[in-house]
């Protein structure tokens, strides 16, 4: 009924804001568990989300017209955060073993999707990363889970499938972009929460 539409719209807005605040609290908790100060959390989230449409060109793909690029929000920022955690909060051997485990599993699960990129089942990488982190480094599991989940997904989904990316026919083959961005963003947060 037309008279109720403003009320329903307002209710939808309130529910959406409530869900966003709950999600932000979960994300803040996840980042705090890996040692990221609260002041940096919003900046990292904003940089990841705002950087998701930005692809930094690296060069042309061999044997094709596609440009090879790395996505700022889904490739550069999570890799930078993972390297920071690797140097400051996580045991190197356990973290690298976790990355290898996740990369191998994600590579087997990855599927090319024309017009999107390489797709991976959303829950598989964080579950594998959290399990690996809990087994390999229970004392630093959240940091190891983040590193294993993000770098393992980037390596297993995109880097190990560069030829498949080029064959999808798009003008840009983006590492950490399109179909992988959501997976990396969600994987990092869920892996930490699960660990």
Coordinates of C-alpha atoms in Angstrom, one line a residue:
X1 CA 0.0 0.0 0.0
X2 CA 1.4 3.4 -0.9
X3 CA 0.8 4.8 2.6
X4 CA 3.1 2.2 4.1
X5 CA 6.0 2.5 1.7
X6 CA 7.8 5.3 3.6
X7 CA 7.5 3.3 6.8
X8 CA 8.8 0.2 5.1
X9 CA 11.6 2.2 3.5
X10 CA 12.5 3.6 7.0
X11 CA 12.4 0.1 8.5
X12 CA 14.6 -1.3 5.8
X13 CA 17.1 1.6 6.3
X14 CA 17.2 0.9 10.1
X15 CA 17.6 -2.8 9.6
X16 CA 20.4 -2.2 7.0
X17 CA 22.2 0.2 9.4
X18 CA 21.9 -2.3 12.2
X19 CA 23.3 -5.1 10.1
X20 CA 26.2 -2.8 9.0
X21 CA 27.0 -1.8 12.6
X22 CA 27.0 -5.5 13.6
X23 CA 29.2 -6.4 10.7
X24 CA 31.5 -3.5 11.5
X25 CA 31.8 -4.7 15.1
X26 CA 32.7 -8.2 13.9
X27 CA 35.2 -6.8 11.5
X28 CA 36.7 -4.6 14.2
X29 CA 36.9 -7.6 16.5
X30 CA 38.6 -9.7 13.8
X31 CA 41.2 -7.0 13.0
X32 CA 41.9 -6.5 16.7
X33 CA 42.5 -10.2 17.1
X34 CA 45.4 -10.0 14.6
X35 CA 46.9 -7.0 16.3
X36 CA 45.6 -4.1 14.1
X37 CA 45.0 -1.0 16.2
X38 CA 41.4 0.3 16.1
X39 CA 42.5 3.6 14.4
X40 CA 43.7 1.6 11.4
X41 CA 40.7 -0.7 11.0
X42 CA 38.4 1.9 9.3
X43 CA 41.3 3.1 7.1
X44 CA 42.1 -0.5 5.9
X45 CA 38.5 -1.3 5.3
X46 CA 37.9 1.9 3.3
X47 CA 41.1 1.4 1.4
X48 CA 40.1 -2.1 0.5
X49 CA 36.6 -1.2 -0.6
X50 CA 37.6 2.0 -2.4
X51 CA 40.5 0.2 -4.0
X52 CA 38.5 -2.7 -5.3
X53 CA 37.7 -1.1 -8.7
X54 CA 41.3 0.0 -9.2
X55 CA 43.5 -2.3 -11.2
X56 CA 47.2 -1.4 -11.4
X57 CA 48.6 -2.6 -14.8
X58 CA 51.7 -4.8 -14.7
X59 CA 52.0 -5.5 -18.4
X60 CA 50.4 -7.5 -21.3
X61 CA 49.6 -11.2 -21.0
X62 CA 51.7 -13.5 -23.2
X63 CA 49.8 -14.7 -26.2
X64 CA 46.9 -12.3 -25.8
X65 CA 45.6 -8.8 -25.7
X66 CA 44.6 -8.8 -22.1
X67 CA 46.5 -6.5 -19.6
X68 CA 47.8 -8.2 -16.5
X69 CA 47.0 -6.1 -13.5
X70 CA 46.9 -6.3 -9.7
X71 CA 43.8 -5.1 -7.9
X72 CA 44.5 -2.5 -5.2
X73 CA 41.7 -3.5 -2.8
X74 CA 41.9 -7.3 -3.4
X75 CA 45.6 -7.8 -4.1
X76 CA 47.9 -5.0 -2.9
X77 CA 46.3 -4.1 0.4
X78 CA 45.7 -7.7 1.7
X79 CA 49.2 -8.7 0.6
X80 CA 50.7 -5.7 2.4
X81 CA 48.8 -6.5 5.6
X82 CA 49.8 -10.1 5.3
X83 CA 53.4 -9.2 5.0
X84 CA 53.2 -6.9 8.0
X85 CA 51.6 -9.6 10.1
X86 CA 54.2 -12.1 8.9
X87 CA 57.0 -9.8 10.1
X88 CA 55.4 -8.8 13.4
X89 CA 52.7 -11.2 14.6
X90 CA 53.0 -14.7 13.1
X91 CA 55.6 -17.5 13.1
X92 CA 57.0 -17.6 9.6
X93 CA 57.1 -21.4 9.1
X94 CA 53.6 -21.9 10.3
X95 CA 52.2 -19.0 8.2
X96 CA 54.0 -20.2 5.0
X97 CA 52.8 -23.8 5.6
X98 CA 49.2 -22.4 6.0
X99 CA 49.6 -20.4 2.8
X100 CA 50.7 -23.5 0.9
X101 CA 47.8 -25.6 2.3
X102 CA 45.2 -23.0 1.4
X103 CA 46.8 -22.3 -2.0
X104 CA 46.7 -26.0 -3.0
X105 CA 43.1 -26.5 -1.8
X106 CA 41.9 -23.2 -3.4
X107 CA 43.6 -24.1 -6.7
X108 CA 41.7 -27.4 -6.8
X109 CA 38.4 -25.6 -6.1
X110 CA 38.9 -22.6 -8.4
X111 CA 36.7 -22.3 -11.5
X112 CA 36.9 -19.7 -14.3
X113 CA 33.8 -17.7 -14.8
X114 CA 33.6 -15.7 -18.0
X115 CA 33.0 -12.0 -17.3
X116 CA 33.9 -12.4 -13.6
X117 CA 37.3 -14.1 -13.3
X118 CA 38.3 -17.0 -11.1
X119 CA 35.6 -18.0 -8.6
X120 CA 36.1 -20.0 -5.5
X121 CA 33.4 -21.3 -3.1
X122 CA 33.1 -18.6 -0.5
X123 CA 33.4 -20.6 2.7
X124 CA 36.1 -23.0 1.7
X125 CA 39.2 -20.8 2.0
X126 CA 38.4 -19.4 5.5
X127 CA 37.5 -22.8 6.9
X128 CA 40.7 -24.3 5.5
X129 CA 42.8 -21.3 6.7
X130 CA 41.3 -21.4 10.2
X131 CA 41.8 -25.1 10.5
X132 CA 45.4 -24.9 9.3
X133 CA 46.2 -22.0 11.6
X134 CA 44.7 -23.8 14.6
X135 CA 46.8 -26.9 13.9
X136 CA 50.0 -25.2 12.9
X137 CA 50.1 -22.2 15.4
X138 CA 47.3 -22.3 18.0
X139 CA 48.9 -19.4 20.0
X140 CA 48.9 -17.1 17.0
X141 CA 46.0 -18.7 15.0
X142 CA 44.2 -15.4 14.0
X143 CA 47.3 -13.9 12.4
X144 CA 48.2 -17.1 10.7
X145 CA 44.6 -17.6 9.5
X146 CA 44.6 -14.2 7.9
X147 CA 47.9 -14.7 6.2
X148 CA 47.1 -18.2 5.0
X149 CA 43.6 -17.2 3.9
X150 CA 44.4 -14.1 1.9
X151 CA 47.8 -15.1 0.4
X152 CA 46.6 -18.7 -0.1
X153 CA 43.5 -17.5 -2.0
X154 CA 45.5 -15.1 -4.1
X155 CA 48.1 -17.7 -5.0
X156 CA 45.7 -20.6 -5.5
X157 CA 42.9 -18.8 -7.3
X158 CA 44.7 -16.1 -9.4
X159 CA 48.4 -16.6 -9.6
X160 CA 48.1 -20.4 -10.3
X161 CA 45.4 -19.7 -12.9
X162 CA 47.0 -16.8 -14.9
X163 CA 46.5 -18.7 -18.1
X164 CA 42.9 -19.3 -17.3
X165 CA 42.5 -15.6 -16.5
X166 CA 43.8 -14.7 -19.9
X167 CA 41.5 -17.1 -21.6
X168 CA 38.4 -15.5 -20.1
X169 CA 38.4 -12.9 -22.9
X170 CA 38.3 -9.8 -20.8
X171 CA 40.5 -6.8 -21.5
X172 CA 42.1 -7.0 -18.0
X173 CA 43.3 -10.1 -16.1
X174 CA 43.3 -8.8 -12.6
X175 CA 45.0 -10.5 -9.7
X176 CA 42.8 -10.1 -6.6
X177 CA 40.1 -8.4 -8.6
X178 CA 36.6 -9.3 -9.8
X179 CA 35.6 -12.7 -8.5
X180 CA 38.5 -13.0 -6.2
X181 CA 38.1 -9.7 -4.3
X182 CA 35.0 -10.8 -2.4
X183 CA 36.6 -14.1 -1.6
X184 CA 39.8 -12.5 -0.2
X185 CA 38.0 -9.9 1.7
X186 CA 35.6 -12.4 3.3
X187 CA 38.3 -15.0 3.8
X188 CA 40.5 -12.7 5.8
X189 CA 37.8 -11.7 8.2
X190 CA 36.1 -15.1 8.5
X191 CA 39.4 -17.0 8.9
X192 CA 40.3 -14.8 11.8
X193 CA 36.9 -15.1 13.4
X194 CA 36.9 -18.9 13.1
X195 CA 40.5 -19.2 14.4

